[in-house]
Every structure is written in C-alpha cells, then in structure tokens.
Short mmCIF file of C-alpha atoms and ligand atoms in Angstrom, two decimals:
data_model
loop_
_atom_site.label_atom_id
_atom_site.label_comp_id
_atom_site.label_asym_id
_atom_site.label_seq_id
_atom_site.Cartn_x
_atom_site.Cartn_y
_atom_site.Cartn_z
CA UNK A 821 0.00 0.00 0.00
CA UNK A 822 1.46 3.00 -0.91
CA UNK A 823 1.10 7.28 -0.77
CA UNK A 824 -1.55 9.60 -0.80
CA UNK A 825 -2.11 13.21 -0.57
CA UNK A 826 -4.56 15.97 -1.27
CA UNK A 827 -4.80 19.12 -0.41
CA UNK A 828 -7.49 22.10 -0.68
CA UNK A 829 -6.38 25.50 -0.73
CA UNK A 830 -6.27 29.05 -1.76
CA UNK A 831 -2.93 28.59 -3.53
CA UNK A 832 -1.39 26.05 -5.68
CA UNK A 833 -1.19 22.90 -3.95
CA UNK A 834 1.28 21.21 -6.87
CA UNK A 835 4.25 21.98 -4.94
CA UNK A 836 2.14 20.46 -1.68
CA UNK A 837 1.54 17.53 -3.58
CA UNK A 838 4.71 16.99 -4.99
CA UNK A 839 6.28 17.72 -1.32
CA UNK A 840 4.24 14.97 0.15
CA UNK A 841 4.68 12.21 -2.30
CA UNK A 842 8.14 12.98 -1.72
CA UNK A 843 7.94 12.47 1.78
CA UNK A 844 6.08 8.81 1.62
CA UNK A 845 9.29 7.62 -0.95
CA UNK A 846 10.58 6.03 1.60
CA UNK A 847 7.93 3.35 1.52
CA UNK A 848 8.48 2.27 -2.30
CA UNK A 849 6.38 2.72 -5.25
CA UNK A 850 6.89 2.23 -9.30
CA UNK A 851 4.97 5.16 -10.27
CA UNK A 852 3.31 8.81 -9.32
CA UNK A 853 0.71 10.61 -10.84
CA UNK A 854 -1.96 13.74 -9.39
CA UNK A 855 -4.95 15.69 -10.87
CA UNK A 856 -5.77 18.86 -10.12
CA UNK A 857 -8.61 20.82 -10.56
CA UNK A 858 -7.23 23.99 -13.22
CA UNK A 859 -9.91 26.30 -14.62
CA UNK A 860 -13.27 23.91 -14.19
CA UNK A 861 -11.21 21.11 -15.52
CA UNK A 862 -9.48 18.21 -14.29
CA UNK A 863 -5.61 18.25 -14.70
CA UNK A 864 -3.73 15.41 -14.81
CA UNK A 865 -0.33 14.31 -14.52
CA UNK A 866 1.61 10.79 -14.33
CA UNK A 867 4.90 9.28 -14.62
CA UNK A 868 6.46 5.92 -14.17
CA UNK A 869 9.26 5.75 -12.07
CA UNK A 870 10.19 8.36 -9.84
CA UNK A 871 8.48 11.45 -7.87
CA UNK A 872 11.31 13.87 -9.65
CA UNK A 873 10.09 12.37 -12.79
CA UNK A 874 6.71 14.05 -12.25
CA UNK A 875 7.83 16.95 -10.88
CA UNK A 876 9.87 17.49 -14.50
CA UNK A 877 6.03 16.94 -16.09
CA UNK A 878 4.05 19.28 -13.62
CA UNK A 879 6.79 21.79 -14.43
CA UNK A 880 6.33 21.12 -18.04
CA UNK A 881 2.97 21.17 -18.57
CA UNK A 882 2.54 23.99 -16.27
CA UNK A 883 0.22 22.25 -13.56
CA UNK A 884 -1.38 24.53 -10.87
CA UNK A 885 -4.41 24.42 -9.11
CA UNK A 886 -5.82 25.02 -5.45
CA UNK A 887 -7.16 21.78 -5.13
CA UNK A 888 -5.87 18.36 -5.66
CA UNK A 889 -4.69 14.43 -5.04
CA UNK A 890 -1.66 12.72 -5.70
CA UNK A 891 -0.47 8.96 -5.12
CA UNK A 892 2.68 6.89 -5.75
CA UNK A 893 1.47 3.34 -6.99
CA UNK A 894 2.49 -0.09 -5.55
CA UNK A 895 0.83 -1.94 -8.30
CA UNK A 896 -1.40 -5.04 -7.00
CA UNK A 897 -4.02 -4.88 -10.14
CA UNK A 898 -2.03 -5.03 -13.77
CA UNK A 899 1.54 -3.84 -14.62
CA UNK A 900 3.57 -0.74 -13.89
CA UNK A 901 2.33 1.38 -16.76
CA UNK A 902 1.25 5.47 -17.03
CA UNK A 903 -2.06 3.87 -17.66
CA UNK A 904 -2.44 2.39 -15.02
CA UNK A 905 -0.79 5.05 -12.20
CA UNK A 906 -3.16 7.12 -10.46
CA UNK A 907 -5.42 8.92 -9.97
CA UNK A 908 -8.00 7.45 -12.21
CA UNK A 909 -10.35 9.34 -14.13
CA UNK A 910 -14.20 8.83 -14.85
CA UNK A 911 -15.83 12.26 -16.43
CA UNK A 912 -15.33 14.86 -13.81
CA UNK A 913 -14.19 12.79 -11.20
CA UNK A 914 -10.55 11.75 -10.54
CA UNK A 915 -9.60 9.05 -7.60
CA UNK A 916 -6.35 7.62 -6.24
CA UNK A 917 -6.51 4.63 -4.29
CA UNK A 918 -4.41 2.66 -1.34
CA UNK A 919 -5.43 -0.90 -0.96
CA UNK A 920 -7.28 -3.60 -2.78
CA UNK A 921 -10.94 -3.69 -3.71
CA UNK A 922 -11.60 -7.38 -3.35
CA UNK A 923 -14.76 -7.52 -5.66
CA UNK A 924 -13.98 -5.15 -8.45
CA UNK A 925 -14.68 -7.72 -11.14
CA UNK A 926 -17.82 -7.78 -10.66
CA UNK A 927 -18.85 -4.24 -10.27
CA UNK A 928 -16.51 -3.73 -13.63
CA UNK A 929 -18.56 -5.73 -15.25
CA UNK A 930 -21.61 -4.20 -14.28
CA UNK A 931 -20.00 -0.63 -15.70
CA UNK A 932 -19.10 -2.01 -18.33
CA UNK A 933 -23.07 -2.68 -19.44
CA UNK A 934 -23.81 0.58 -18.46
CA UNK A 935 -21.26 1.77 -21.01
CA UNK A 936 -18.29 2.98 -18.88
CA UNK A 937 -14.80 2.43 -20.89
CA UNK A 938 -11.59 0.96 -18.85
CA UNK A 939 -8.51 2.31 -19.92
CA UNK A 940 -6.55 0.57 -17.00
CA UNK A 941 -6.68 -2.81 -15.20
CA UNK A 942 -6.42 -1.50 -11.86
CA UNK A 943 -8.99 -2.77 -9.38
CA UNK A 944 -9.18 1.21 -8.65
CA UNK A 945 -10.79 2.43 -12.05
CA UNK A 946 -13.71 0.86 -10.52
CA UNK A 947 -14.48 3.60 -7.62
CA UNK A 948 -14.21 6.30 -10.27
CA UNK A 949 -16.91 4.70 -12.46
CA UNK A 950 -18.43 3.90 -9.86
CA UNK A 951 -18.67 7.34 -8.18
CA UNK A 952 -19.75 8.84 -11.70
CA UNK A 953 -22.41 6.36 -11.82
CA UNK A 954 -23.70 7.22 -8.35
CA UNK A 955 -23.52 11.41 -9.02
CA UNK A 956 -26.06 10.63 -11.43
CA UNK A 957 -28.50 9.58 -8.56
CA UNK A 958 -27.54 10.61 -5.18
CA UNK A 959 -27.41 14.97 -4.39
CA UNK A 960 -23.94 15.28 -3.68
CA UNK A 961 -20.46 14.09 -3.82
CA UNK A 962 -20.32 13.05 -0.32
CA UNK A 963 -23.44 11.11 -1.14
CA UNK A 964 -21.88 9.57 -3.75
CA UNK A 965 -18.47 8.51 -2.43
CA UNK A 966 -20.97 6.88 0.46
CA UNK A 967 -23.09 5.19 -1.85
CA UNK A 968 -20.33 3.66 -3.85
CA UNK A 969 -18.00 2.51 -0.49
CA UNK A 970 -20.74 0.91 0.61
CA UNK A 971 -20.53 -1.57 -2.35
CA UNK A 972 -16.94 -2.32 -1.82
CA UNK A 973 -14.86 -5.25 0.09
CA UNK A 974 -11.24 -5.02 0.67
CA UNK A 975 -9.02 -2.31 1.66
CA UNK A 976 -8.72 1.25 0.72
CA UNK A 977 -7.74 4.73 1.76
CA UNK A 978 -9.56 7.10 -1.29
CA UNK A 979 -9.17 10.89 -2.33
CA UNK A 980 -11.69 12.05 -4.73
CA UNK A 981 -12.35 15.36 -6.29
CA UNK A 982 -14.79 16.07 -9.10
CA UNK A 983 -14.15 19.30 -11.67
CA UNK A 984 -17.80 20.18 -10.53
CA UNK A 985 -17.54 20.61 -6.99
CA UNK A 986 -14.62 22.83 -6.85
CA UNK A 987 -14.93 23.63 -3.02
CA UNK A 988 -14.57 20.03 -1.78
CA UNK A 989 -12.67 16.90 -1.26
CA UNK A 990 -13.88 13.63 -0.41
CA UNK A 991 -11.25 11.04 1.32
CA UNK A 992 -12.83 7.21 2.94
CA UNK A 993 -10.71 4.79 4.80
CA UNK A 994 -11.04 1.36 5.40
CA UNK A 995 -8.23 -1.02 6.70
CA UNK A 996 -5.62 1.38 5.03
CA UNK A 997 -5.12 4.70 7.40
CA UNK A 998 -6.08 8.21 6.12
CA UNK A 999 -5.31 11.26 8.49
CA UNK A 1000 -6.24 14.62 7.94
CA UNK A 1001 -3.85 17.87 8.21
CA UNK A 1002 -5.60 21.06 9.71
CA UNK A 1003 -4.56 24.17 8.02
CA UNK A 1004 -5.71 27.79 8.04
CA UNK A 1005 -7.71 28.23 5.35
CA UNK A 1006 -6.87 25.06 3.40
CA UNK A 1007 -7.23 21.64 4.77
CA UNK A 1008 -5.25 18.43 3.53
CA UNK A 1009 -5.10 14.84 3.61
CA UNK A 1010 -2.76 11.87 3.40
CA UNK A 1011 -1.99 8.17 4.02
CA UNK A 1012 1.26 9.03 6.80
CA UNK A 1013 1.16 11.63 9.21
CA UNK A 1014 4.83 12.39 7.20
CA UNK A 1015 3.42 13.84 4.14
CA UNK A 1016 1.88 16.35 5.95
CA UNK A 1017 4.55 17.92 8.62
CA UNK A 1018 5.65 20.78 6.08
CA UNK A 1019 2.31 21.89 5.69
CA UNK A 1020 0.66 21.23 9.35
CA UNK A 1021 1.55 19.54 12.51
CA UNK A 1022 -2.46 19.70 13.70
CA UNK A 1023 -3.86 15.94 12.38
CA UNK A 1024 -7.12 14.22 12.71
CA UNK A 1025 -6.71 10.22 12.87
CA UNK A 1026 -9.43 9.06 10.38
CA UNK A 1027 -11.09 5.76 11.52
CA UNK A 1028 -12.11 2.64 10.41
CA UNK A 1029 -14.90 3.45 7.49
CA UNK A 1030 -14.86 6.94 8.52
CA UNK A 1031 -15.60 9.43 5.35
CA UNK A 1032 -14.72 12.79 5.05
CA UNK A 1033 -15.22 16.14 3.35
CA UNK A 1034 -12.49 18.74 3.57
CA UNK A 1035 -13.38 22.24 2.55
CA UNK A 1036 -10.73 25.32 2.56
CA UNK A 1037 -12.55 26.30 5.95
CA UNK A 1038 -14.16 23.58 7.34
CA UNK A 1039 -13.97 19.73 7.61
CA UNK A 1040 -16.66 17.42 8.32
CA UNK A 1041 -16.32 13.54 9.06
CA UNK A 1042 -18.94 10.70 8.90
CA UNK A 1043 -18.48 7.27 10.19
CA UNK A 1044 -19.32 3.99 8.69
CA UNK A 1045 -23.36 4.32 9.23
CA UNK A 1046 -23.75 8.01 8.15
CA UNK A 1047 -23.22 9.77 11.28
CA UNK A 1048 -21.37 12.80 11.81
CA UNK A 1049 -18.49 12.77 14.20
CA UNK A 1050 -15.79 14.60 16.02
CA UNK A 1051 -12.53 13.24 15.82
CA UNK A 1052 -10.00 14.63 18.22
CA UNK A 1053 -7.05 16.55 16.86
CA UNK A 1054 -3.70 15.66 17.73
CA UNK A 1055 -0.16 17.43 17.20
CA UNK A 1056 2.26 15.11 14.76
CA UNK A 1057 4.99 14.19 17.40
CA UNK A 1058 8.49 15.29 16.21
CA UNK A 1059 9.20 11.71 15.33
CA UNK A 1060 6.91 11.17 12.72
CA UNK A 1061 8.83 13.50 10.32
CA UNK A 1062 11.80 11.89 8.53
CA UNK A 1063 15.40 13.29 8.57
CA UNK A 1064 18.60 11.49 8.15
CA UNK A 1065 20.06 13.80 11.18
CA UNK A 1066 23.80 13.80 10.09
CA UNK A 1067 23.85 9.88 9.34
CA UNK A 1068 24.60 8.97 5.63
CA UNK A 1069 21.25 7.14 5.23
CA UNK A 1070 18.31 6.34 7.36
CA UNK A 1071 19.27 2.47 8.16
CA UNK A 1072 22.66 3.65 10.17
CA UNK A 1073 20.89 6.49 11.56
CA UNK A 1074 17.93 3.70 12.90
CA UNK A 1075 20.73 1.36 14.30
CA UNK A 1076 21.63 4.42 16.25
CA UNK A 1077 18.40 5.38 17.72
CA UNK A 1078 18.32 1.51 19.36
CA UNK A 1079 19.73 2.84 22.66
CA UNK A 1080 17.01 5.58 23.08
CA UNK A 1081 14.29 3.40 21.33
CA UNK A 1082 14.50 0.53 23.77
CA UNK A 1083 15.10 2.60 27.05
CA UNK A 1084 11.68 4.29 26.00
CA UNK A 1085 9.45 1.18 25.43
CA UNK A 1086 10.91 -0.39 28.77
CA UNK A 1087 10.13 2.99 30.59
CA UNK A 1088 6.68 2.92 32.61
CA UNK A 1089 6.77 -0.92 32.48
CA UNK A 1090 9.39 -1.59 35.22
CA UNK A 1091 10.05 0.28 38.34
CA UNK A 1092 12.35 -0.66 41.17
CA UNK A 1093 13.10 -3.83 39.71
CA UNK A 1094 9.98 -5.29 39.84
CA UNK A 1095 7.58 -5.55 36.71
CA UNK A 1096 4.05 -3.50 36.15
CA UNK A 1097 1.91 -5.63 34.38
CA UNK A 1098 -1.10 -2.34 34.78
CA UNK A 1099 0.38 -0.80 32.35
CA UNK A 1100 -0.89 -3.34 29.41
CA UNK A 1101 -4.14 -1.88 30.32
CA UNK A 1102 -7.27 -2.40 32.52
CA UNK A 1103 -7.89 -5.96 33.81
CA UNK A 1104 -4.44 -6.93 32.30
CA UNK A 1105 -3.87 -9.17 35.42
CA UNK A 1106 -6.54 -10.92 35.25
CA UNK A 1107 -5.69 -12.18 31.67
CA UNK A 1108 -2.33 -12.92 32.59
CA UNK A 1109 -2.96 -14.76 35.84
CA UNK A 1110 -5.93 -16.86 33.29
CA UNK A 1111 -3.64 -17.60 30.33
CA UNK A 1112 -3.27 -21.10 29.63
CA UNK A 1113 -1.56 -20.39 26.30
CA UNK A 1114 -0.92 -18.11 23.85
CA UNK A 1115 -1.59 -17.39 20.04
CA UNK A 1116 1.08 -14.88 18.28
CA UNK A 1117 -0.54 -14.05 14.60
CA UNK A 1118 1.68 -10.91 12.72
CA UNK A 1119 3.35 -10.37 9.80
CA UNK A 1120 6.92 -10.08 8.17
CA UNK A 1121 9.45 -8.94 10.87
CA UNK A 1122 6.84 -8.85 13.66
CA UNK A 1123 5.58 -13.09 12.84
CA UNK A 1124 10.38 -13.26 13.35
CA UNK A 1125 9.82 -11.47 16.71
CA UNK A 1126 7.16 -13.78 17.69
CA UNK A 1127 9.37 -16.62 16.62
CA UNK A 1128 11.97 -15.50 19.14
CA UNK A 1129 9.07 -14.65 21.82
CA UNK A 1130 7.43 -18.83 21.59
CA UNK A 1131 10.79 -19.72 22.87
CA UNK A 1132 10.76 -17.79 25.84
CA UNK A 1133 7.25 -17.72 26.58
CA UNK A 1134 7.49 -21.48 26.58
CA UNK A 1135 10.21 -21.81 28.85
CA UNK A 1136 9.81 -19.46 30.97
CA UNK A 1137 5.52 -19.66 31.54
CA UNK A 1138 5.56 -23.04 30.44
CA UNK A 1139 2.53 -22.89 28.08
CA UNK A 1140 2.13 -23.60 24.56
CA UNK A 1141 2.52 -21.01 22.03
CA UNK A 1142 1.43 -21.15 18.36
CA UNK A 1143 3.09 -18.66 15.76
CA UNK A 1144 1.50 -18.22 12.68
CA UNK A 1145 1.01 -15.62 9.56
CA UNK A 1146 -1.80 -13.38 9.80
CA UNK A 1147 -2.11 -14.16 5.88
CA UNK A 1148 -2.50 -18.13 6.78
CA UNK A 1149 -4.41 -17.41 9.87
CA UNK A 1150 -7.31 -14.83 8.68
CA UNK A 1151 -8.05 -17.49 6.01
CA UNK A 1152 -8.78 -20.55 8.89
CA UNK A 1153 -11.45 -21.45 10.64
CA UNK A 1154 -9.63 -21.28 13.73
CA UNK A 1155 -10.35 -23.74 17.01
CA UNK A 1156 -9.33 -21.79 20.32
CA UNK A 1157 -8.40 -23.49 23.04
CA UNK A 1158 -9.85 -22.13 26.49
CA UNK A 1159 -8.22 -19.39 27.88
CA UNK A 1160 -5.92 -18.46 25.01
CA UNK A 1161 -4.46 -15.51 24.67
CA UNK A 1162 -4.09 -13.69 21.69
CA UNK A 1163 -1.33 -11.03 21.03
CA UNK A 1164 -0.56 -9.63 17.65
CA UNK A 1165 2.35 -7.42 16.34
CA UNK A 1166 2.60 -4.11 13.91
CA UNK A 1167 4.63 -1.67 13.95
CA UNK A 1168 2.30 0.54 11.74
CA UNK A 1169 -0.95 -0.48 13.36
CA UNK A 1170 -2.11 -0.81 10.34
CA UNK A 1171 -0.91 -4.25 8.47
CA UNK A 1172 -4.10 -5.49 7.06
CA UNK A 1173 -3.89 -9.21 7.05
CA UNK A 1174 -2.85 -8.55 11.11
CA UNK A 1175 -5.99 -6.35 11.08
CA UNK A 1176 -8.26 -8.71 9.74
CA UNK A 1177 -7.08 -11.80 11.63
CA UNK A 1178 -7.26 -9.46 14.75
CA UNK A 1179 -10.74 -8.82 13.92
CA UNK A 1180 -11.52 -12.11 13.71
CA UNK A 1181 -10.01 -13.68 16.66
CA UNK A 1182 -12.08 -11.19 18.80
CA UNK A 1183 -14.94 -13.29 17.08
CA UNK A 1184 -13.51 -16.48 18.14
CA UNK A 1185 -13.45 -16.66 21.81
CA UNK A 1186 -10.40 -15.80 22.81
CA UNK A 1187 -9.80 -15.10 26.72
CA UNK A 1188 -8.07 -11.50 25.63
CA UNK A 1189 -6.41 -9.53 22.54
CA UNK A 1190 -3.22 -7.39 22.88
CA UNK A 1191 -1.68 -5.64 20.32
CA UNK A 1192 2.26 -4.42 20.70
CA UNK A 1193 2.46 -1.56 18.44
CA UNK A 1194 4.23 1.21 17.50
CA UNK A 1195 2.25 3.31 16.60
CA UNK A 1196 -0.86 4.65 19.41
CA UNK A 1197 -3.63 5.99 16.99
CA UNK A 1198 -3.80 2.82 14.98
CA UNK A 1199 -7.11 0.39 14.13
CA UNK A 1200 -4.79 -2.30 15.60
CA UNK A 1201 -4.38 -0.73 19.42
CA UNK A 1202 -7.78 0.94 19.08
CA UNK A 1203 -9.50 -2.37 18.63
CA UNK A 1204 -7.07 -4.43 20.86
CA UNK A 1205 -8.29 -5.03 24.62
CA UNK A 1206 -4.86 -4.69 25.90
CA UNK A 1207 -2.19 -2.56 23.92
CA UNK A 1208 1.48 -2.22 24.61
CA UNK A 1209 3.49 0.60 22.73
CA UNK A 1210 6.85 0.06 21.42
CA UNK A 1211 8.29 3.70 21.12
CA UNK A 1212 10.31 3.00 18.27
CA UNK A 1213 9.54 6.51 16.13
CA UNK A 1214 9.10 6.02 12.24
CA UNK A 1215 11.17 3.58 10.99
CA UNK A 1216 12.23 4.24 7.26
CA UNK A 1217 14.45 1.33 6.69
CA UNK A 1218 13.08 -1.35 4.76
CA UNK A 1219 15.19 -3.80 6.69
CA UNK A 1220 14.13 -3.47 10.08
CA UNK A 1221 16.15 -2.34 13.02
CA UNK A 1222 14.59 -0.20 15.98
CA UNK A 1223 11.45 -1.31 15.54
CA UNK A 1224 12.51 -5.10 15.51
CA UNK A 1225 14.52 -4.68 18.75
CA UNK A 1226 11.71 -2.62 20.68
CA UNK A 1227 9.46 -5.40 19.90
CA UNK A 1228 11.36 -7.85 21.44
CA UNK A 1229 11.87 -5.75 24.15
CA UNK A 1230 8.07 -5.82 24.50
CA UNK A 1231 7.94 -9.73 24.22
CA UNK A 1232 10.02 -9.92 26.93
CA UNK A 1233 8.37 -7.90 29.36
CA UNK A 1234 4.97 -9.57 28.17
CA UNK A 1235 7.06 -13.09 28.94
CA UNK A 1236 7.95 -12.04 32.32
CA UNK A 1237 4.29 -10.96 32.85
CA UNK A 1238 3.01 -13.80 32.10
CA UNK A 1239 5.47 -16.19 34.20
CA UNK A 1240 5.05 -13.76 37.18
CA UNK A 1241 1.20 -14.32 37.02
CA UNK A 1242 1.64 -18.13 36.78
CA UNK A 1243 4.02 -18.44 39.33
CA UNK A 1244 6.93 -18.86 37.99
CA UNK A 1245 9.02 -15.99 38.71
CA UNK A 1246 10.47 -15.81 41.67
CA UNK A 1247 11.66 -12.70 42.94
CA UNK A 1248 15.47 -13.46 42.53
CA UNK A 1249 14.18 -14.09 38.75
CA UNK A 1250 12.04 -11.15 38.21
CA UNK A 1251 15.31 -8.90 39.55
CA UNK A 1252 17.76 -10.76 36.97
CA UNK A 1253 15.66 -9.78 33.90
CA UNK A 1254 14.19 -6.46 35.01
CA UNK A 1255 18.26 -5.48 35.83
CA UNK A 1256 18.96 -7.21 32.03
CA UNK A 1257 16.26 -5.12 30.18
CA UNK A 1258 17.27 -2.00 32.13
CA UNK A 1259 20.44 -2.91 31.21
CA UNK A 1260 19.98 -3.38 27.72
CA UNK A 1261 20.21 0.29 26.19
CA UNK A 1262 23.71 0.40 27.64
CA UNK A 1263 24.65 -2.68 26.49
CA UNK A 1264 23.42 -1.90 23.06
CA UNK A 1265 25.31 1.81 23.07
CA UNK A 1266 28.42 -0.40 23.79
CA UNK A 1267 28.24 -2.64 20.93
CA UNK A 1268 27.27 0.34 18.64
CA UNK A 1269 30.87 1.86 20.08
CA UNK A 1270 32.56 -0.78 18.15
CA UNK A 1271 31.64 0.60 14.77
CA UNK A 1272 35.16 1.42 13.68
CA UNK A 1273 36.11 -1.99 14.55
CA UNK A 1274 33.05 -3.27 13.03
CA UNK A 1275 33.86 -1.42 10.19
CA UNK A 1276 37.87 -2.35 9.34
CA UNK A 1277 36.18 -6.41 9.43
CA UNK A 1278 34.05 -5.21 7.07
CA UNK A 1279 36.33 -4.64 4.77
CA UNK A 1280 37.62 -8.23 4.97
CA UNK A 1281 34.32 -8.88 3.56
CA UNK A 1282 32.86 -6.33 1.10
CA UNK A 1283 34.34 -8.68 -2.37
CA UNK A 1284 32.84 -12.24 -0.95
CA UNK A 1285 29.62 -13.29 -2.26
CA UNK A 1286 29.09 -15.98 0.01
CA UNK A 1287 28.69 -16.23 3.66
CA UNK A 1288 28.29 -19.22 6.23
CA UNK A 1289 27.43 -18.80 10.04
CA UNK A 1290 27.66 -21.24 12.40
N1 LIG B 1942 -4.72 -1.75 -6.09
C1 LIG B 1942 -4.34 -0.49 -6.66
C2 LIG B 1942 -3.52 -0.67 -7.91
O1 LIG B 1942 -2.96 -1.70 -8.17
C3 LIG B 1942 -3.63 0.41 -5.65
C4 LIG B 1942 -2.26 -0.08 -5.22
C5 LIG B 1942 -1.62 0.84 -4.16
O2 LIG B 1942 -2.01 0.74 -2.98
O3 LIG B 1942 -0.73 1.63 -4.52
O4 LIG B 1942 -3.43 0.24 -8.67
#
C-alpha cells in the first residue's frame, strides 16, 4: 500500500503535492501521478518511475491548481504502466486509491453494461466509475463517495475530487489509514502523518470506514453508518517526520536510535526492579494470571519477533505457544483453546492481514487480545483489549532495526508478565531480567561503540559473495 495526498487551498497545492509524495518515498512505489482541478477542468499528470520524474512533467505542462490528489502506486491490479498510475479518471471525477478492492470484477462488469470504458486494469478504475455512476443519482459528492464505499470489500484509503464541486474533497478509509492535516484556510489529507509535517503539525486520525469532506474552511467527518463525528485533533509528534540527522542514510541512523528506542518502550513498564503488568491496560492481570496459552498471529518482521518470543514464553511460563502468519491465519477457521491468549504485532498499526485476523479472533473466543504496536492511533491498538506501545519513532528502513529490537523488548516484558502471574518468577528471577532489560540500552550503546572496529572487518568482507554462520 502506498502514498496519498490531497490538499485544498487558496494557492497552488502542486508543490504540496509533490512535497508529500516525496515524503512517503521512503515506503516504495513504481509510479506517481496527481490531478488537479485547473480552470473547471481536471488536470492530470503521471509518470512511471520516480516522484522527480513528475515533478519534471508538472513543471512542463505547467500544472497549478488550489485543489488536488496525488499517489505513488504499488501496483497489486495489472503492470507498472502510465495507464495504469493514479489517480484514475471517470468524467469529472478523478480518484487515487491505497489498498485492494476485493470484488472489483464484478462491479466492472456491471459498468461495463452501463457503457463505462476501462482504460486501465487496476482494481481502482472501478471507484471512479463507480462514483460517476452514483452522481447521477444521489445529491452530492459526499453522497456519492458513500453510496459507492458501501458496495466495496477489501481495503482502501480514497481521495476524490470532481471538476464540478470545486470547493470540496472527499477522502474514505477502510483497513488502510487516512489522516487529515488542519490548516488555516486550506485543509489536507494523506496516508502518513509524514506527508503532511511541512504543511501542518495539527492531524485528525481518520477511523475505520470513517468518510470525510475537507473544505478550505471547514472539515466534516462521517463514520461507517452516516453519522457525523468529532474526531479529536492531535499534534504530529516530532518523530513522525523523517530526517537522516547527520547519518549517511536512514538504516545507520535507525541502528543508532536503538539505545534511546529501547530505554523508551521499557520505561513505565518496570520500576524498582519489579515488573508492572497495569500498564498493558485495565484488567491486564486478570488475563495474565488466566492464560493457559498463547496465540502470536503478525506479519513479516513482527511473525520473526514472535518466533523469538514462543521460545521464551514457553520456557519461561511453560505454556504452549502457536506462531502463525496473519495471511494463513485470517483465512482458517480457527479452534481456540480455552483461555488463550491472543497477542498480535505491527509496527504501523495498520498491516491489514494482522488487522483482519485481529478482527476475527475477537470473534472467536479468545480469553483476551493485545496488540504491541508502534504506533498509538492505529485500528490495531484501538481495537485491541490490551495494547502495549513500542516507542520506536518512524522507521524508514526497509530492513528493520529499531522497531525489531523494541518489539522484542516488549515480548520480553509480556514473557515475564506472564510467568510472574503463573508463578513462575520468583523474585530473585524477576530482579535478573528487570536489571537485564534496564540494562539493555547500555549494552546496546556499547556494541554500537565498536563501529570502527566493526567497520575495518568489514572490509575483509565487502568482495565475498558468500557467507556461512555457524
Ligand atoms: N490496487 C491499486 C492498484 O494496483 C492500488 C495499489 C496501491 O495501494 O498503490 O493500482
């Protein structure tokens, strides 16, 4: 899933755009495109390849406007092509999408009869049709964008704009995050709290199914069944925005952070050597004390962490632990043994085969859900029971580093928890690995002290192609 932004202002938002997409880079994408509204007319841009590369296009073709959306592409539906970038055009309505509409054939088909063309073969052309098709019979945009989400399975963050409502912006959400930037006179939107930092550090967390229209003064949000809401603003912490600091490129710089990263999830969790199991939330001790095993469903680096966590749950608590792919798992009619507990891991929040098998374990009787998570406005910790935050700050690595480390961190004070409420930590015990995790930042700081040394090995190294450790 990759970037979005819009924007709605009094002045050209290109160079918003543009700024934005640039910002979400760091999460990968084969091609860029936005549409802006110029003179009563949709304006559109694309390029395959890189964000620079459209910038060279809006700058050729003169692109302005003071209202707008713009995505980089992670293609899921048909090749990496200028056709089939976004934002996706039906009439006077242009779209970009995150995500995966699940039943798009269908509905495409459907179109097609009633004489809509496909120049693409995203799954996203769809929810422009779509949204043309429904102008025709509902009285406003907004009313459209509802009536077509409502149609739609799957995942998707959405902008929308339409040439004739040039005082509006519609954006939808649903298991792929959306959060709105509050300006002064011009509002804006985005899939990462990132894009928006430049313009506005005041953000609105969109929900699950929430929809929302942004005018230049005034923004309005509706949840899943129609009903207008307030959503709390927040102020983008400093760590969301992303800046190499000195380092040569974000990896090195988020090996780095590891000391701080770590000492921060452990804070609040341990005091005087002894653990807090409150702070997984209300009634934690119950669940722990009840746990007769444990489920760990995630995805990518988090399912490795939970790898690492079965061994020392089951050693340590002596109950059974299953690991298993939220990708496998979602797709399973899962049994659940009594008094399972069921912990999941994201660093975004926001992973949505972990969001979908998290929905459906609370449907399966488990004794509790936790999420360990990294980041505190996600669907993921607002749908767990229990939540515990790693503080690992926006990673931008692809490998993972901080974020890795702060979830085993996590794991381990979870571990300890859970052996402490079944008896099996005595107190000599619980001192050992409290003084070891407390420990652990320093520790850390001291290995990263050998990087000069870690360095001249390297060198010993750089020409082989092979490598074997035992
Ligand atoms: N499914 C859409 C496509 O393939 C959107 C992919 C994305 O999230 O970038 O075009």
């Amino acid at each position: 899933m990759c970037g979005i932004v819009a924007a709605i202002a009094q002045r050209d938002v290109v160079p918003i755009l543009l700024e934005g997409l640039r910002r979400l880079e760091y999460r990968g994408y084969d091609s860029a495109g936005l549409a802006v509204q110029q003179d009563g007319a949709l304006h559109l841009c694309k390029a395959v390849g890189k964000v620079a590369a459209l910038t060279d296009r809006t700058l050729h073709e003169k692109t302005a406007g003071p209202i707008g959306i713009a995505h980089t592409r992670w293609a899921t539906h048909g090749e990496v092509t200028e056709a089939n970038a976004h934002p996706h055009v039906s009439k006077r309505v242009a779209v970009v999408h995150n995500g995966i509409i699940e039943n798009y054939a269908p509905i495409r088909e459907e179109l097609k009869q009633q004489g809509y063309v496909f120049v693409s073969d995203t799954d996203t052309e769809v929810i422009a049709h779509l949204i043309d098709a429904e102008l025709g019979r509902q009285d406003s945009l907004m009313a459209a964008v509802q009536a077509a989400v409502a149609r739609f399975q799957g995942a998707y963050g959405l902008a929308v704009t339409d040439a004739e409502n040039p005082d509006e912006l519609i954006v939808a959400r649903m298991g792929s995050p959306l959060v709105l930037g509050l300006g002064i006179g011009e509002n804006f939107a985005a899939s990462d709290v990132a894009a928006l930092v430049s313009v506005t550090q005041r953000v609105v967390y969109l929900q699950e199914g929430d929809i929302a229209r942004l005018r230049r003064d005034e923004i309005s949000i509706f949840d899943a069944d129609g009903a207008e809401v307030q959503r709390e603003p927040h102020q983008a912490a400093v760590g969301d925005t992303a800046s190499k600091g000195g380092y040569r490129h974000y990896m090195l710089k988020e090996i780095f952070e590891q000391p701080r990263a770590l000492a921060e999830t452990i804070q609040g969790r341990i005091s005087n050597h002894h653990l807090l199991p409150e702070s997984l939330g209300p009634g934690a001790q119950e669940v722990l004390q009840r746990s007769r095993g444990v489920h760990i469903v995630a995805c990518g680096t988090s399912y490795h962490a939970g790898m690492v966590a079965r061994y020392w749950i089951e050693s340590l608590v002596g109950i059974p632990v299953n690991v298993e792919l939220a990708s496998e798992y979602r797709y399973r009619d899962v049994v659940v043994p009594p008094d399972t507990l069921f912990i999941t891991l994201s660093q975004s929040g926001e992973t949505a085969d972990t969001l979908a098998a998290l929905r459906a374990a609370r449907q399966a009787g488990y004794l509790s859900t936790l999420t360990i998570c990294n980041s505190p406005q996600s669907s993921m910790v607002r749908e767990s029971e229990l939540a515990m935050m790693t503080q690992a700050g926006l990673e931008i690595g692809v490998a993972s580093t901080k974020a890795f480390t702060t979830q085993l961190a996590a794991l381990l004070l979870v571990t300890a928890m859970l052996a402490q409420a079944a008896g099996r930590l005595d107190e000599a015990l619980e001192t050992e690995l409290v003084n070891a995790l407390q420990r652990l930042p320093d520790d850390i700081e001291a290995a990263l002290q050998m990087d000069a040394a870690i360095r001249h090995l390297a060198e010993d190294f750089v020409d082989k192609h092979h490598a074997l450790f035992l």
